[in-house]
mmCIF file of C-alpha atoms in Angstrom:
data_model
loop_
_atom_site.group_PDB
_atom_site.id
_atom_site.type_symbol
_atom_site.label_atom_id
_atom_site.label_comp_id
_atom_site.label_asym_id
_atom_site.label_seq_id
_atom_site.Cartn_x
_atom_site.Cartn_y
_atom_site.Cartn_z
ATOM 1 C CA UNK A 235 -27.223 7.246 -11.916
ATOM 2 C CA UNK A 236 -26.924 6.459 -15.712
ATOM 3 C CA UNK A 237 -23.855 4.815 -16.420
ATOM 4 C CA UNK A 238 -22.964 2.967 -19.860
ATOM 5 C CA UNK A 239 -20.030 0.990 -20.287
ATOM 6 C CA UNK A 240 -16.739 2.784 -20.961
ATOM 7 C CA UNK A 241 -17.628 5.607 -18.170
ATOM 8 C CA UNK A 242 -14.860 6.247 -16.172
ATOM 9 C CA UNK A 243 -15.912 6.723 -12.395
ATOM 10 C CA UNK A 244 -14.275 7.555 -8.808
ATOM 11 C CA UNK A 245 -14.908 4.629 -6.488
ATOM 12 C CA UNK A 246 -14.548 4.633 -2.465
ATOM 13 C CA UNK A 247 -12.458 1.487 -2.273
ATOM 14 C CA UNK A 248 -11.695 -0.164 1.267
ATOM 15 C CA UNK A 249 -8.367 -0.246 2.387
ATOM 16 C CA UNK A 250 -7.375 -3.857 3.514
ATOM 17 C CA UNK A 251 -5.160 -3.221 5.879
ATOM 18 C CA UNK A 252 -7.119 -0.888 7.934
ATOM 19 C CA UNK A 253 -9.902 -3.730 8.617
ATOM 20 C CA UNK A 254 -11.697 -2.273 5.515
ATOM 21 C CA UNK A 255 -12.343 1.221 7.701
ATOM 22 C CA UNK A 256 -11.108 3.725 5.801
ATOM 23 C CA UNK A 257 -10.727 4.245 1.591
ATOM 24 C CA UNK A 258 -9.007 5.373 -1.074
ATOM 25 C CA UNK A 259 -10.578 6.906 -4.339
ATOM 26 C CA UNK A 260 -9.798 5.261 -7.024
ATOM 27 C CA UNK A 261 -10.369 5.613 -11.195
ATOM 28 C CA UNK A 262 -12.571 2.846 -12.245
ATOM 29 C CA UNK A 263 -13.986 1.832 -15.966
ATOM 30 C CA UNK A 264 -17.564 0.532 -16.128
ATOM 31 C CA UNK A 265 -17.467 -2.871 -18.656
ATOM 32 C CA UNK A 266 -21.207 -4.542 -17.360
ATOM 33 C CA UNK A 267 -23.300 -4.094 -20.714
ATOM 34 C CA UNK A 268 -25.491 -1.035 -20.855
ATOM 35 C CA UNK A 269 -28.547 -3.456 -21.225
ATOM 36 C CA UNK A 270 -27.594 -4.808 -17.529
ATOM 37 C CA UNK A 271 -26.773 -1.135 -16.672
ATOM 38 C CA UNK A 272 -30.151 0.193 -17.513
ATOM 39 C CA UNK A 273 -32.264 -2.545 -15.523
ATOM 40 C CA UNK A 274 -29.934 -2.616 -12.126
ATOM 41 C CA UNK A 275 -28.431 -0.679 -9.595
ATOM 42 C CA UNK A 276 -25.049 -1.943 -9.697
ATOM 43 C CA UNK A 277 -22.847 -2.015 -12.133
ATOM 44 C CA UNK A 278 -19.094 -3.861 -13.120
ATOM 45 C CA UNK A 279 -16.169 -1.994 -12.866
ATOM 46 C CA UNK A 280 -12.525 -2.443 -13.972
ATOM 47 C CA UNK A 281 -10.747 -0.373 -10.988
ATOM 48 C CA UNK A 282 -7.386 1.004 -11.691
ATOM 49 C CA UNK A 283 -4.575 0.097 -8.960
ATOM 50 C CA UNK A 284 -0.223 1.070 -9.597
ATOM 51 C CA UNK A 285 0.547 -2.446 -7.637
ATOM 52 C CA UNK A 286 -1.655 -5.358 -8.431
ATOM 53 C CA UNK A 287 -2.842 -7.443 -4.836
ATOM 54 C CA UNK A 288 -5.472 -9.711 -4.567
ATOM 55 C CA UNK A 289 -7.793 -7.697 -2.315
ATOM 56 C CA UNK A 290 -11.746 -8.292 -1.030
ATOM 57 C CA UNK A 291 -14.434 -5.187 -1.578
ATOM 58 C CA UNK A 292 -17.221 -5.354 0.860
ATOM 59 C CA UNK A 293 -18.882 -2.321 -0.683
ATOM 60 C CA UNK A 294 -18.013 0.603 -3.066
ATOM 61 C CA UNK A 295 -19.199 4.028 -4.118
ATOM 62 C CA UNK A 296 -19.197 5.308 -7.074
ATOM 63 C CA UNK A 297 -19.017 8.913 -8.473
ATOM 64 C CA UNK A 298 -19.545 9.954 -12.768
ATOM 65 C CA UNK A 299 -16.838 11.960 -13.816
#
């Protein structure tokens, strides 16, 4: 998938207090550079939350708008 920064994206983030089993989609913004974007698989995103938590992401998914 060709992403460049500023895409906004759906991401399958874990829900901490189900022992990271189940997930909520989420709007995300991509801010790694486009250089870094074009030469890996994974990219940074900026994912948008209503309450801010600290929370740990094993693993997400993402999905281009």
């Amino acid at each position: 998938m060709n992403l460049q920064r500023g895409d906004v994206v759906l991401c399958r983030v874990p829900i901490p207090s189900t022992g990271l089993t189940q997930f909520k989609v989420r709007p995300a913004v991509v801010i790694s550079a486009n250089r870094l974007n074009q030469i890996l698989d994974e990219t940074l995103q900026a994912i948008a939350y209503c309450e801010m938590r600290s929370t740990k992401h094993s693993s997400l998914s993402i999905e281009k708008l």
